[in-house]
Short mmCIF file of C-alpha atoms and ligand atoms in Angstrom, two decimals:
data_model
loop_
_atom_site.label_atom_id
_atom_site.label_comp_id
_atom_site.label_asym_id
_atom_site.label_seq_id
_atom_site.Cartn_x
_atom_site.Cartn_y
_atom_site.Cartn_z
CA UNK Y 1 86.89 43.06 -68.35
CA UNK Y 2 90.18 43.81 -66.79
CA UNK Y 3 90.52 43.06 -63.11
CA UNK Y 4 90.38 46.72 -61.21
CA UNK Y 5 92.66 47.13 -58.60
CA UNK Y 6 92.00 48.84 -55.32
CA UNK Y 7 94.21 51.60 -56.48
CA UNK Y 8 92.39 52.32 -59.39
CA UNK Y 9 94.67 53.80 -62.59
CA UNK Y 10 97.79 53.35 -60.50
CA UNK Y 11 100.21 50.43 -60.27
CA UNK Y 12 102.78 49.47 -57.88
CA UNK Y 13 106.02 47.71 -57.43
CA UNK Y 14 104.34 45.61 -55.12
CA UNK Y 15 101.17 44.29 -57.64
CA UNK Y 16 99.53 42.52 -55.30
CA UNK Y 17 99.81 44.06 -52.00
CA UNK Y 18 97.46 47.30 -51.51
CA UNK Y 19 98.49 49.73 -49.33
CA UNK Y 20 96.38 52.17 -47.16
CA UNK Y 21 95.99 55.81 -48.18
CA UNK Y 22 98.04 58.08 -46.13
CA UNK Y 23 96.68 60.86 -44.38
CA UNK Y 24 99.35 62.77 -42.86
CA UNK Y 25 102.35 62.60 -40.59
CA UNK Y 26 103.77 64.35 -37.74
CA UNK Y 27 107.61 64.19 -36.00
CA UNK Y 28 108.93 60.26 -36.49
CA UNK Y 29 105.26 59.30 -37.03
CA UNK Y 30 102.44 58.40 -39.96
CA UNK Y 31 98.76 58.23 -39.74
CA UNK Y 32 96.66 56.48 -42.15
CA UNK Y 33 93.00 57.87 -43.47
CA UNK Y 34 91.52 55.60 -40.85
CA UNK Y 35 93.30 57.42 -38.02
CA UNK Y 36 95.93 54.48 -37.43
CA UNK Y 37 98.86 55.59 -35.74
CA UNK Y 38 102.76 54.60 -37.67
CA UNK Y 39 106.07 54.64 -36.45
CA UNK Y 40 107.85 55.21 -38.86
CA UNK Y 41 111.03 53.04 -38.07
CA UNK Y 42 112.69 53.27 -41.39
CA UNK Y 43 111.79 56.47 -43.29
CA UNK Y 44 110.60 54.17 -45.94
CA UNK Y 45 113.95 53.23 -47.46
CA UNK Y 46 115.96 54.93 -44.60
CA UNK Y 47 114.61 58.33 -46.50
CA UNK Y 48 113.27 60.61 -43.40
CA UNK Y 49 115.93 62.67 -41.38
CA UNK Y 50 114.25 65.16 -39.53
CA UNK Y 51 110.77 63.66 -39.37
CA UNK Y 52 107.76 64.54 -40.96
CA UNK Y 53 105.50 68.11 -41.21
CA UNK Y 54 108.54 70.36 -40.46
CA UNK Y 55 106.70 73.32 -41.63
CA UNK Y 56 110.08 75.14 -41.97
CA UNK Y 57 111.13 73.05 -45.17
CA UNK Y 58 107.54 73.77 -46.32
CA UNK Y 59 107.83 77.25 -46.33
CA UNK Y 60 111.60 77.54 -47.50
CA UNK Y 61 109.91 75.19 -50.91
CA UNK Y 62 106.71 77.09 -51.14
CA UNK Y 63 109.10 80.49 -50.97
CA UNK Y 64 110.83 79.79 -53.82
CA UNK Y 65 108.13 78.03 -55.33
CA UNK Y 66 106.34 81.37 -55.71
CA UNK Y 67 109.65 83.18 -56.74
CA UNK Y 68 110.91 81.23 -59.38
CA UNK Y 69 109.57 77.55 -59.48
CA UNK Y 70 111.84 76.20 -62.33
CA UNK Y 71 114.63 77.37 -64.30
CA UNK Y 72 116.87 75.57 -66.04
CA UNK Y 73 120.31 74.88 -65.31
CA UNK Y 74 121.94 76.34 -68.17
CA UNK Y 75 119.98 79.11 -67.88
CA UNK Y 76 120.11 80.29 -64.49
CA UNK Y 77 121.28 79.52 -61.11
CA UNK Y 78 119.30 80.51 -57.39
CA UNK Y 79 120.05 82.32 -54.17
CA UNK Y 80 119.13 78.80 -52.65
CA UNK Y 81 121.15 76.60 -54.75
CA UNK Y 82 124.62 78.76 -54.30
CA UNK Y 83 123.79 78.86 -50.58
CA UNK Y 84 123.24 75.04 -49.92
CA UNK Y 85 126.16 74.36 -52.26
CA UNK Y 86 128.28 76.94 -49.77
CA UNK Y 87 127.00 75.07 -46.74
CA UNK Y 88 126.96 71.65 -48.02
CA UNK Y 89 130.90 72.78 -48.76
CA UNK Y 90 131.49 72.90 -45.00
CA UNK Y 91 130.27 69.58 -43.85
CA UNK Y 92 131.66 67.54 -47.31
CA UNK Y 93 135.23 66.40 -46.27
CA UNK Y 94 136.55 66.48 -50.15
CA UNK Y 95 138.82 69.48 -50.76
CA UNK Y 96 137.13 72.48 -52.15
CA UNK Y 97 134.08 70.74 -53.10
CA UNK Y 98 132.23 71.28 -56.15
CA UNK Y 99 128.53 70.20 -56.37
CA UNK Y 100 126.17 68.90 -58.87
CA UNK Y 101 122.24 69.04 -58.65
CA UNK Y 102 119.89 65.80 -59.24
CA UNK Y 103 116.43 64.43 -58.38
CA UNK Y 104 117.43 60.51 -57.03
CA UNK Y 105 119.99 58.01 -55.64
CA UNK Y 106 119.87 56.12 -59.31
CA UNK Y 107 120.26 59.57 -61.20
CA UNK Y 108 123.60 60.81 -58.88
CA UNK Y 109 125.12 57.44 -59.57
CA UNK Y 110 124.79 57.72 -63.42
CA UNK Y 111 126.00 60.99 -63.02
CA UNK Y 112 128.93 60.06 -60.75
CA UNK Y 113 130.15 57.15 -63.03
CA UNK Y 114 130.49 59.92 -66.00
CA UNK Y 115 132.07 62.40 -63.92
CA UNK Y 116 134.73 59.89 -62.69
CA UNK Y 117 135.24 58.71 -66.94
CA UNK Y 118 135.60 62.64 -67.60
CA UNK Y 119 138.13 63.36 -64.92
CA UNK Y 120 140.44 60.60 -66.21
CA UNK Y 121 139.86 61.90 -70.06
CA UNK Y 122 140.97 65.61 -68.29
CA UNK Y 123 143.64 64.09 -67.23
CA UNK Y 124 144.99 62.41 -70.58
CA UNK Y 125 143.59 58.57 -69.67
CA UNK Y 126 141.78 58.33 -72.66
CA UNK Y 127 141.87 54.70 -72.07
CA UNK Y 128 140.16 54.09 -68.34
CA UNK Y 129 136.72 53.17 -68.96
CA UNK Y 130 136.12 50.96 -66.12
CA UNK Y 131 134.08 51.12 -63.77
CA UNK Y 132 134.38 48.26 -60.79
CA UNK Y 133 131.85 47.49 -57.95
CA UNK Y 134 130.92 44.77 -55.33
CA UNK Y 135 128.43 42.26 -55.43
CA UNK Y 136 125.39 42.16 -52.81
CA UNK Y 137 125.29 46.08 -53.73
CA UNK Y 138 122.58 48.40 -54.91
CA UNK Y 139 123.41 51.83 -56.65
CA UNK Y 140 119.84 52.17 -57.97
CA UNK Y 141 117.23 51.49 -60.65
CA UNK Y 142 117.92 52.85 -63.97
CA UNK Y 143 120.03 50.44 -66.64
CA UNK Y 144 123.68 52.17 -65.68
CA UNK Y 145 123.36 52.19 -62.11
CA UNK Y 146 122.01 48.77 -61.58
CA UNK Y 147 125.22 47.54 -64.18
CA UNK Y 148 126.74 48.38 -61.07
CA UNK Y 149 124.43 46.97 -58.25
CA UNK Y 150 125.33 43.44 -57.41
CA UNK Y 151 122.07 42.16 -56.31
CA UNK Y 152 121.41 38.99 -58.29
CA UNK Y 153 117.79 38.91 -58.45
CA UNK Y 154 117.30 42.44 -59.52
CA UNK Y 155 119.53 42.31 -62.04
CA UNK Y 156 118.51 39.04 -63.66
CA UNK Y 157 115.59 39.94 -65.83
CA UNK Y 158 117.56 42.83 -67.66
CA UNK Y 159 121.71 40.87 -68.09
CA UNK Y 160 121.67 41.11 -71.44
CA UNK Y 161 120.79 44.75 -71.29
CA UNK Y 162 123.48 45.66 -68.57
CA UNK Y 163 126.99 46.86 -69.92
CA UNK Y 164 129.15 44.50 -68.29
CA UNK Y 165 130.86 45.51 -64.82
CA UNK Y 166 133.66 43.62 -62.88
CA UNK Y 167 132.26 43.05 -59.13
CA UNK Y 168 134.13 41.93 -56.14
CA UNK Y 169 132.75 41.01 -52.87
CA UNK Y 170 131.41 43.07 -50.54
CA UNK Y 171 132.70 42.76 -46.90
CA UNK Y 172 130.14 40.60 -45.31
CA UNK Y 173 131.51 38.95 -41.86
CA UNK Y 174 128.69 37.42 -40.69
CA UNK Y 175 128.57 34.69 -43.52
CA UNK Y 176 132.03 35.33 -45.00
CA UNK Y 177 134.68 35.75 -42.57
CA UNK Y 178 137.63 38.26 -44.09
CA UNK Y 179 140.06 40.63 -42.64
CA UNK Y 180 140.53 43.89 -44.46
CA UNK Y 181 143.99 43.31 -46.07
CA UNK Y 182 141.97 40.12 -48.26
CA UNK Y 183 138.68 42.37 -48.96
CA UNK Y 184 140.96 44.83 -50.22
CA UNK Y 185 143.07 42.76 -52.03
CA UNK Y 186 140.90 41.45 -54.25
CA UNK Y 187 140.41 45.30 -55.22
CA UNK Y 188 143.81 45.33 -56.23
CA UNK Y 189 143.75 41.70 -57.82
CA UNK Y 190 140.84 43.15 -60.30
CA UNK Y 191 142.36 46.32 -60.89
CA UNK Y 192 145.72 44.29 -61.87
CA UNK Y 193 143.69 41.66 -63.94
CA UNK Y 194 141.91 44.13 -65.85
CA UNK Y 195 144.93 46.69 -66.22
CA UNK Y 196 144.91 49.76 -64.44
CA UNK Y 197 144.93 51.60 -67.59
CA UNK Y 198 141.76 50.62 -68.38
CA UNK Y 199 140.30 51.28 -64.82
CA UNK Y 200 138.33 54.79 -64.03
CA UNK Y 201 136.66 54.29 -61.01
CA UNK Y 202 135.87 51.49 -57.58
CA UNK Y 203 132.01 52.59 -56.41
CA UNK Y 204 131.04 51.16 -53.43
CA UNK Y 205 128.29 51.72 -50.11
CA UNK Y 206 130.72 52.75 -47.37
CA UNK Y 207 128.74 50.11 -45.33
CA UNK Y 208 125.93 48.08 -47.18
CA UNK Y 209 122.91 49.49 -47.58
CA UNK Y 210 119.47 47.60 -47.74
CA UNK Y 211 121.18 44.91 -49.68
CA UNK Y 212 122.97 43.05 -46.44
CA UNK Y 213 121.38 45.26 -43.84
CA UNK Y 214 124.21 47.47 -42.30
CA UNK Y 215 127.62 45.23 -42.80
CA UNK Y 216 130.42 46.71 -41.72
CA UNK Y 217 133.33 46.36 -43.36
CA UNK Y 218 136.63 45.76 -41.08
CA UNK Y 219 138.00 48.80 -39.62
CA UNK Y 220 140.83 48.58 -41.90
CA UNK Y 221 139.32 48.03 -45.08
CA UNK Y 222 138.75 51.82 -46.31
CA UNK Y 223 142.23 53.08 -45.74
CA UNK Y 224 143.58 50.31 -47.84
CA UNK Y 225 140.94 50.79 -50.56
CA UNK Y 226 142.00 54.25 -50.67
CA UNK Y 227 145.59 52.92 -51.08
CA UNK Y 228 144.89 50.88 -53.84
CA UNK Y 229 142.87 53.13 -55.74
CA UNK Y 230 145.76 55.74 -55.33
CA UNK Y 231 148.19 53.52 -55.98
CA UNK Y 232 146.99 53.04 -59.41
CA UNK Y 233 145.54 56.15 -60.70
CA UNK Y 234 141.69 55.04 -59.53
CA UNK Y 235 138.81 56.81 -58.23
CA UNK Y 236 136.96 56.14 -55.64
CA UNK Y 237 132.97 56.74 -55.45
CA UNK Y 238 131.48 56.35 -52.02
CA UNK Y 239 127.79 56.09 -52.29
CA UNK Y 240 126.42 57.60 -49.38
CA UNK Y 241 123.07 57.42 -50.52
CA UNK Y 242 121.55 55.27 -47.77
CA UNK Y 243 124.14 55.66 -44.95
CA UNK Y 244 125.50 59.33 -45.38
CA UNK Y 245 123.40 62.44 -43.84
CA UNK Y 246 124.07 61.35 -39.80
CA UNK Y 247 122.26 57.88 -40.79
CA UNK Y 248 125.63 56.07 -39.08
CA UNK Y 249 126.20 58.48 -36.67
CA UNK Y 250 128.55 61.03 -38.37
CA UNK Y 251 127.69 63.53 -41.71
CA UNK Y 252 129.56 60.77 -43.76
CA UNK Y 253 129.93 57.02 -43.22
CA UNK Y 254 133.21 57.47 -44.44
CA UNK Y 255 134.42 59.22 -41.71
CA UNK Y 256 134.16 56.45 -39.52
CA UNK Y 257 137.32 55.23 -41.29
CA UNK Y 258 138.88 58.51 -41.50
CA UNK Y 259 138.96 58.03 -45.45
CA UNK Y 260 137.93 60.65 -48.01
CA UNK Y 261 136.54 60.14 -51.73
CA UNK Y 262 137.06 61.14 -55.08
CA UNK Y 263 133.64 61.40 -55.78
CA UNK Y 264 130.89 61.24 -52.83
CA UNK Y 265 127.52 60.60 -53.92
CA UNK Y 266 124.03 61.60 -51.80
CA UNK Y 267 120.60 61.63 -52.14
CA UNK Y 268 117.38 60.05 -49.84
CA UNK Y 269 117.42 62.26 -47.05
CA UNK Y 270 119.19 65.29 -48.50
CA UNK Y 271 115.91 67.00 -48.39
CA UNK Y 272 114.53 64.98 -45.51
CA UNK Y 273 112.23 63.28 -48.42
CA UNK Y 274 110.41 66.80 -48.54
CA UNK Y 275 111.90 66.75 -52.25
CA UNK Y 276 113.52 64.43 -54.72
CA UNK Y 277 116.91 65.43 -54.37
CA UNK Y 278 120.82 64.03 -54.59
CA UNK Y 279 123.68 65.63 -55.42
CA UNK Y 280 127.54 64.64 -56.97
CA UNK Y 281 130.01 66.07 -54.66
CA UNK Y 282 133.54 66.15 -56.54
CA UNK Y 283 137.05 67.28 -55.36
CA UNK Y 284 137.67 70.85 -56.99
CA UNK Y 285 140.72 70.35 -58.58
CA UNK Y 286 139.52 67.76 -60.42
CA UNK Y 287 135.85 69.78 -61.85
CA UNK Y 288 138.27 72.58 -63.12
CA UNK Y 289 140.69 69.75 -64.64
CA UNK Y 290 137.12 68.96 -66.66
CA UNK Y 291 136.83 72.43 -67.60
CA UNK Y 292 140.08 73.33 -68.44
CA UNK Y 293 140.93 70.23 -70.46
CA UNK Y 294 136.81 69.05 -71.78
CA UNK Y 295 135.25 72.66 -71.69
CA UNK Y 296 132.05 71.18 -70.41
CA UNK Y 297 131.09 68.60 -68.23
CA UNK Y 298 129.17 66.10 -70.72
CA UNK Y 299 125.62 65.48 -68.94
CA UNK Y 300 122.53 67.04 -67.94
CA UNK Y 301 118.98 66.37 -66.03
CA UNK Y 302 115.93 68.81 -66.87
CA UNK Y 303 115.30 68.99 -63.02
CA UNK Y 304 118.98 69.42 -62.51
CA UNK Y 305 119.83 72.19 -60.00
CA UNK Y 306 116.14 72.80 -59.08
CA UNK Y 307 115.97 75.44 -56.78
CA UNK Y 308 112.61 74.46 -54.50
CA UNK Y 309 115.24 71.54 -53.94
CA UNK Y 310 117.85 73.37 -52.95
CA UNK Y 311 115.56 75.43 -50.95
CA UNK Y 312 114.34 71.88 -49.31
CA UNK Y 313 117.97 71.09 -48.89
CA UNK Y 314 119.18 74.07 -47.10
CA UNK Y 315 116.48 73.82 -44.80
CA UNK Y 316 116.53 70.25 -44.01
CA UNK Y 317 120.48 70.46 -43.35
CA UNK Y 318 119.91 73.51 -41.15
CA UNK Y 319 117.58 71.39 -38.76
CA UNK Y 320 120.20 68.96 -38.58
CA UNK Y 321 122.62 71.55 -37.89
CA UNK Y 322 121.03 73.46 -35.44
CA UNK Y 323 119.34 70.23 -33.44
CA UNK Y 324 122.53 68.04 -33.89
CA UNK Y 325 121.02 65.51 -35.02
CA UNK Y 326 124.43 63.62 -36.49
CA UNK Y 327 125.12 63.64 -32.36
CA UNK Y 328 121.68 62.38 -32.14
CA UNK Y 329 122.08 59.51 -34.68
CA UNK Y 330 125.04 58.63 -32.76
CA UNK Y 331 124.02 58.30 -29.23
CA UNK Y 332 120.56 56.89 -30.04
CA UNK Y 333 121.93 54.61 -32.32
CA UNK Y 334 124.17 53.00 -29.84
CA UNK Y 335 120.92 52.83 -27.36
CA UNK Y 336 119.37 50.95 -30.30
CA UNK Y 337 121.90 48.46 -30.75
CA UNK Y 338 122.04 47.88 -27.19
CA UNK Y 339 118.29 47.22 -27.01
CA UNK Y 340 118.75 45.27 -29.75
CA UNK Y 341 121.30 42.51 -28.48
CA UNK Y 342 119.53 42.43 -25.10
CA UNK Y 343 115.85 41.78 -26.45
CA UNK Y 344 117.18 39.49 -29.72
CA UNK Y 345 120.36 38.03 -29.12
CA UNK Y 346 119.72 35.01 -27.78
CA UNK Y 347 116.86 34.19 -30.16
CA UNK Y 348 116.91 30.86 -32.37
CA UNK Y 349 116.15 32.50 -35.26
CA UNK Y 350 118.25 35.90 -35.13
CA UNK Y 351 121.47 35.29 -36.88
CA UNK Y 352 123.42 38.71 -36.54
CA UNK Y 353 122.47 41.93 -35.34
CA UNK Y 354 124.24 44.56 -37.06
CA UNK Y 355 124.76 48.73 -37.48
CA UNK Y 356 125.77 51.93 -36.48
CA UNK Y 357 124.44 55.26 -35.79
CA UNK Y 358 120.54 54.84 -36.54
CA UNK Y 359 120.76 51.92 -39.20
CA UNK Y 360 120.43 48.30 -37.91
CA UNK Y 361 119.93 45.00 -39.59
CA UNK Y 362 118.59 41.86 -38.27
CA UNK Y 363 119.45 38.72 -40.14
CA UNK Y 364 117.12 36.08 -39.78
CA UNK Y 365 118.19 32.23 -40.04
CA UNK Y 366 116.30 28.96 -39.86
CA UNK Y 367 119.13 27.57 -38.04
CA UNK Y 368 121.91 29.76 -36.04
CA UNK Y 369 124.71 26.59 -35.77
CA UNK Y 370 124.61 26.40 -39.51
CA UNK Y 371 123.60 29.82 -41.00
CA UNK Y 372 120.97 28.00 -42.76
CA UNK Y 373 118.41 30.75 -43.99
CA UNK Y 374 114.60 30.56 -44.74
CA UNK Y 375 113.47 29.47 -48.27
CA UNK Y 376 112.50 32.76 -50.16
CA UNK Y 377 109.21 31.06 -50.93
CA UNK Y 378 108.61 31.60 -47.27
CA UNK Y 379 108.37 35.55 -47.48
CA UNK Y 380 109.54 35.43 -43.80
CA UNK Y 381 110.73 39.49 -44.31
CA UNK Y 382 107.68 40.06 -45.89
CA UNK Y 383 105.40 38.67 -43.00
CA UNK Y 384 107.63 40.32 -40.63
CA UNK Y 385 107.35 43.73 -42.07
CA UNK Y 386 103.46 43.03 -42.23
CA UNK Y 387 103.24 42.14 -38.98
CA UNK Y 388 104.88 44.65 -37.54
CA UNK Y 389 102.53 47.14 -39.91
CA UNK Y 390 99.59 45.87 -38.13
CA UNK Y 391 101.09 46.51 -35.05
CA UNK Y 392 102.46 50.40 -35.90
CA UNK Y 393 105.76 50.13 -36.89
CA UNK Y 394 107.22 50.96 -40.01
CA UNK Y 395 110.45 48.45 -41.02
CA UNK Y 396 112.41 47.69 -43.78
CA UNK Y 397 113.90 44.46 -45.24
CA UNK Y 398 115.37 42.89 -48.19
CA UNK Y 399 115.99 39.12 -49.71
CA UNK Y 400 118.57 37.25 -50.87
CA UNK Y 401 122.17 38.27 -48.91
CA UNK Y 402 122.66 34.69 -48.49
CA UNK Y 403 123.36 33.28 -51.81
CA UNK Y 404 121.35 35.87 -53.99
CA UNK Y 405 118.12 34.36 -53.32
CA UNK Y 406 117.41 33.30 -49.86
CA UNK Y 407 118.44 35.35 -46.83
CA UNK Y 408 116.47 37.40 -44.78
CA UNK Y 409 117.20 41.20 -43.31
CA UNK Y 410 114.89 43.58 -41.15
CA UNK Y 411 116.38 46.53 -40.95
CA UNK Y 412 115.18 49.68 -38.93
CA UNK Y 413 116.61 53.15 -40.04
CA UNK Y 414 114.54 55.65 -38.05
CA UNK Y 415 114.16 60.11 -38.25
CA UNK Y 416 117.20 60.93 -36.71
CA UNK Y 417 115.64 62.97 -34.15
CA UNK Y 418 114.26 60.46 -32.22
CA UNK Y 419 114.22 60.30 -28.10
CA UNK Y 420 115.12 57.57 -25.96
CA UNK Y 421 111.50 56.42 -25.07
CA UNK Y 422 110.90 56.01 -29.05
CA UNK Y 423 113.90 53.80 -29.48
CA UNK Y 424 112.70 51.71 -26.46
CA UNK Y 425 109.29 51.40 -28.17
CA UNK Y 426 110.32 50.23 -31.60
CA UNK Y 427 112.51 48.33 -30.23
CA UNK Y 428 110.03 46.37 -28.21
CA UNK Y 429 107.16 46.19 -30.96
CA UNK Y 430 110.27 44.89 -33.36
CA UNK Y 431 110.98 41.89 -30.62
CA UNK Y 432 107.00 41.60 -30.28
CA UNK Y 433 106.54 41.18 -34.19
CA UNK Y 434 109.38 38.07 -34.25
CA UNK Y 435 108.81 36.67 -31.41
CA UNK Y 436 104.99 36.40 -32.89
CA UNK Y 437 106.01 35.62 -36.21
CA UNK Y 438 109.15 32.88 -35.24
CA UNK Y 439 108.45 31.99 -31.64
CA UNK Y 440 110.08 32.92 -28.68
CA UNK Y 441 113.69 32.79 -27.58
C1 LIG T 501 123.20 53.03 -51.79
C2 LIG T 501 122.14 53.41 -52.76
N1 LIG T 501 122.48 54.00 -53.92
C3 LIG T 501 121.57 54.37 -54.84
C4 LIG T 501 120.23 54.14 -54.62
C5 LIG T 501 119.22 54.55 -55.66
O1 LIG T 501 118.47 55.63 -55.20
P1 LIG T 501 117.05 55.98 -55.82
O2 LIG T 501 116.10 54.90 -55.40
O3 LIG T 501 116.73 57.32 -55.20
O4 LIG T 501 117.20 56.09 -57.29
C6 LIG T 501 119.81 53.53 -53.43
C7 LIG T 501 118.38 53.26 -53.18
O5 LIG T 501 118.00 52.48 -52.36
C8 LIG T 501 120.79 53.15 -52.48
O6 LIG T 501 120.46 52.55 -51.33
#
């Protein structure tokens, strides 16, 4: 007889880890069926903006819900849709902005890639094709977007299935010491290698996501990026899946570098997890270049342009409107990281502490003179997140920034409407769960 799991019918990423059964959750917090109390410190993967049970995104979804629950997008369009599209407009730096509809981070990335090989056939570059990315990056799950992810070990099982894509290095200054001017340059060095007339697009995380836990690039890099792409006819995708929405402190991470897209890409908390929701947010002059010169824009998505989204959407971005919660992200954030240092910096086994706004990474070494990081085989992220589980808090982490394998980040990524006290008390069950889990400094 086959072995029956605790979850029944249902299987999980994670085979052999069992989860409890959530019950419900209120503000930046979970409870389980057994009454445990959660915080949630990362919004699962940095998803939850304005917190859980805001009963105004419930009704704005169950509103339309009851209207009109699905159309199609070449059918129709929605009062909600046009209206989040009009306000999304005013906080999306790209000039007269033009938005397209879809239900994940993976999906908008697909999307965006197409988009950007469409704009250069508008614009009589039959030949750019291209599409180049970094390495230690993720742009998602499905075959196209994780071509362009440079994570090693989630890549591996599928290479001969991925079309291939040039990658360059991500900036990561902890472990690989660069200034701008040679991050960028090796932009420019592919670009030149592969012939810019071949090249339609650079995608890249304005600061790494989950895959190095909040690196920053140097403060130079994006306006030289920019350069380059311009310089030779190049668009450039920002993927502010994980760190746009107020996660770093401002609407875009982007803007932190005064820089502004081609092609911005969103998703995870667009609608504050309430829906599955991202969206491709292109310049205007270039979506009427695609109309003019291709007629159509070739692509498509049943749940495209769903209107309960949009309807999730416009209310989510209204809380963070009218609570200022991008303010929020930035001033808590910077109470985070200062908690941070103070309670981990001088511990043996915390390499860098890194972020911005309300996303921080904690590397974790075996040995801080050398950089030396844990085995993989000894799940140190995974014991850490468990630990601090069992003790209420909610974390994040990923493996293998060191060399693709090994390498250890905790990362913490909370709603961006929490208060001071909450920051001080993740903070301090964080430092509890590694100082139990590695010793103390
Ligand atoms: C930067 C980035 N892009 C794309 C994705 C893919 O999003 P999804 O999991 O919603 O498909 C992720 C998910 O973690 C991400 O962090």
């Amino acid at each position: 007889m086959l072995y029956k799991h605790p979850h029944g019918n249902v299987f999980y990423r994670n085979m052999n880890h069992p989860r409890p059964k959530i019950a419900y959750g209120q503000g930046i917090y979970l409870y389980d069926e057994s009454g445990k109390r959660y915080i949630d410190g990362s919004g699962g993967p940095l998803v939850i903006n304005v917190g859980h049970g805001r009963a105004e995104i419930v009704e704005a979804m169950a509103r339309q819900a009851q209207l009109a629950a699905y159309v199609h997008a070449t059918m129709f369009t929605s009062e909600p849709l046009e209206a989040y599209a009009a306000a999304l407009a005013e906080v999306t730096p790209l000039p007269e902005p033009r938005f397209y509809f879809l239900s994940s981070g993976s999906e908008v990335v697909e999307g965006a890639i197409k988009l950007a090989r469409q704009i250069q056939m508008a614009r009589g570059e039959e030949r750019r094709h291209v599409v180049l990315s970094r390495w230690n990056s993720y742009h998602g799950m499905t075959l196209g977007a994780l071509a362009v992810s440079g994570r090693p070990g989630l890549r591996s099982p599928y290479l001969d299935m991925l079309h291939d894509v040039p990658h360059i290095p991500s900036p990561y200054l902890y472990r690989y010491p660069m200034t701008g001017e040679q991050l960028a340059g090796r932009l420019e060095e592919a670009i030149v290698a592969l012939g810019a007339e071949n090249v339609a697009a650079f995608i890249a995380e304005p600061t790494s996501g989950a895959s190095l836990g909040a690196a920053l690039p140097p403060d130079d890099y994006w306006p030289r990026v920019r350069a380059i792409c311009d310089r030779y006819g190049v668009l450039l995708i920002a993927d502010e899946v994980l760190v746009g929405f107020g996660r770093m402190g401002k609407m875009w991470a982007l803007e932190h570098w005064q820089t502004v897209p081609d092609i911005l890409v969103a998703s995870k908390g667009t609608a504050g997890g309430y829906f599955p929701l991202g969206f491709i947010a292109a310049r205007g002059a270039d979506v009427e270049q695609v109309r003019v010169a291709l007629g159509d824009f070739n692509h498509g998505g049943t749940f495209s342009h769903h209107a309960v989204g949009a309807a999730a959407g416009l209310a989510t971005l209204g809380i963070m409107q009218r609570e200022k919660l991008v303010e929020n992200s930035a001033t808590m954030g910077a109470l985070m990281g200062e908690l941070l240092h103070e309670a981990l910096d001088d511990h043996p086994h915390v390499g860098d502490i890194r972020g911005r706004g309300l996303f921080w990474g904690i590397e974790l070494v075996q040995d801080r003179a050398t950089k030396q990081p844990f085995p993989k085989k000894e799940g140190i992220t995974h014991h850490l997140t468990d630990r601090a589980f069992d003790l209420g808090l909610i974390i994040y982490h990923s493996v293998g920034c060191a060399d693709g394998v090994n390498g250890d980040v905790v990362m913490l990524g909370p709603p961006l409407i929490v208060d001071e006290a909450q920051v001080r008390e993740m903070v301090a069950i964080l430092t509890e769960t590694i100082r139990r889990e590695l010793g103390h400094a």
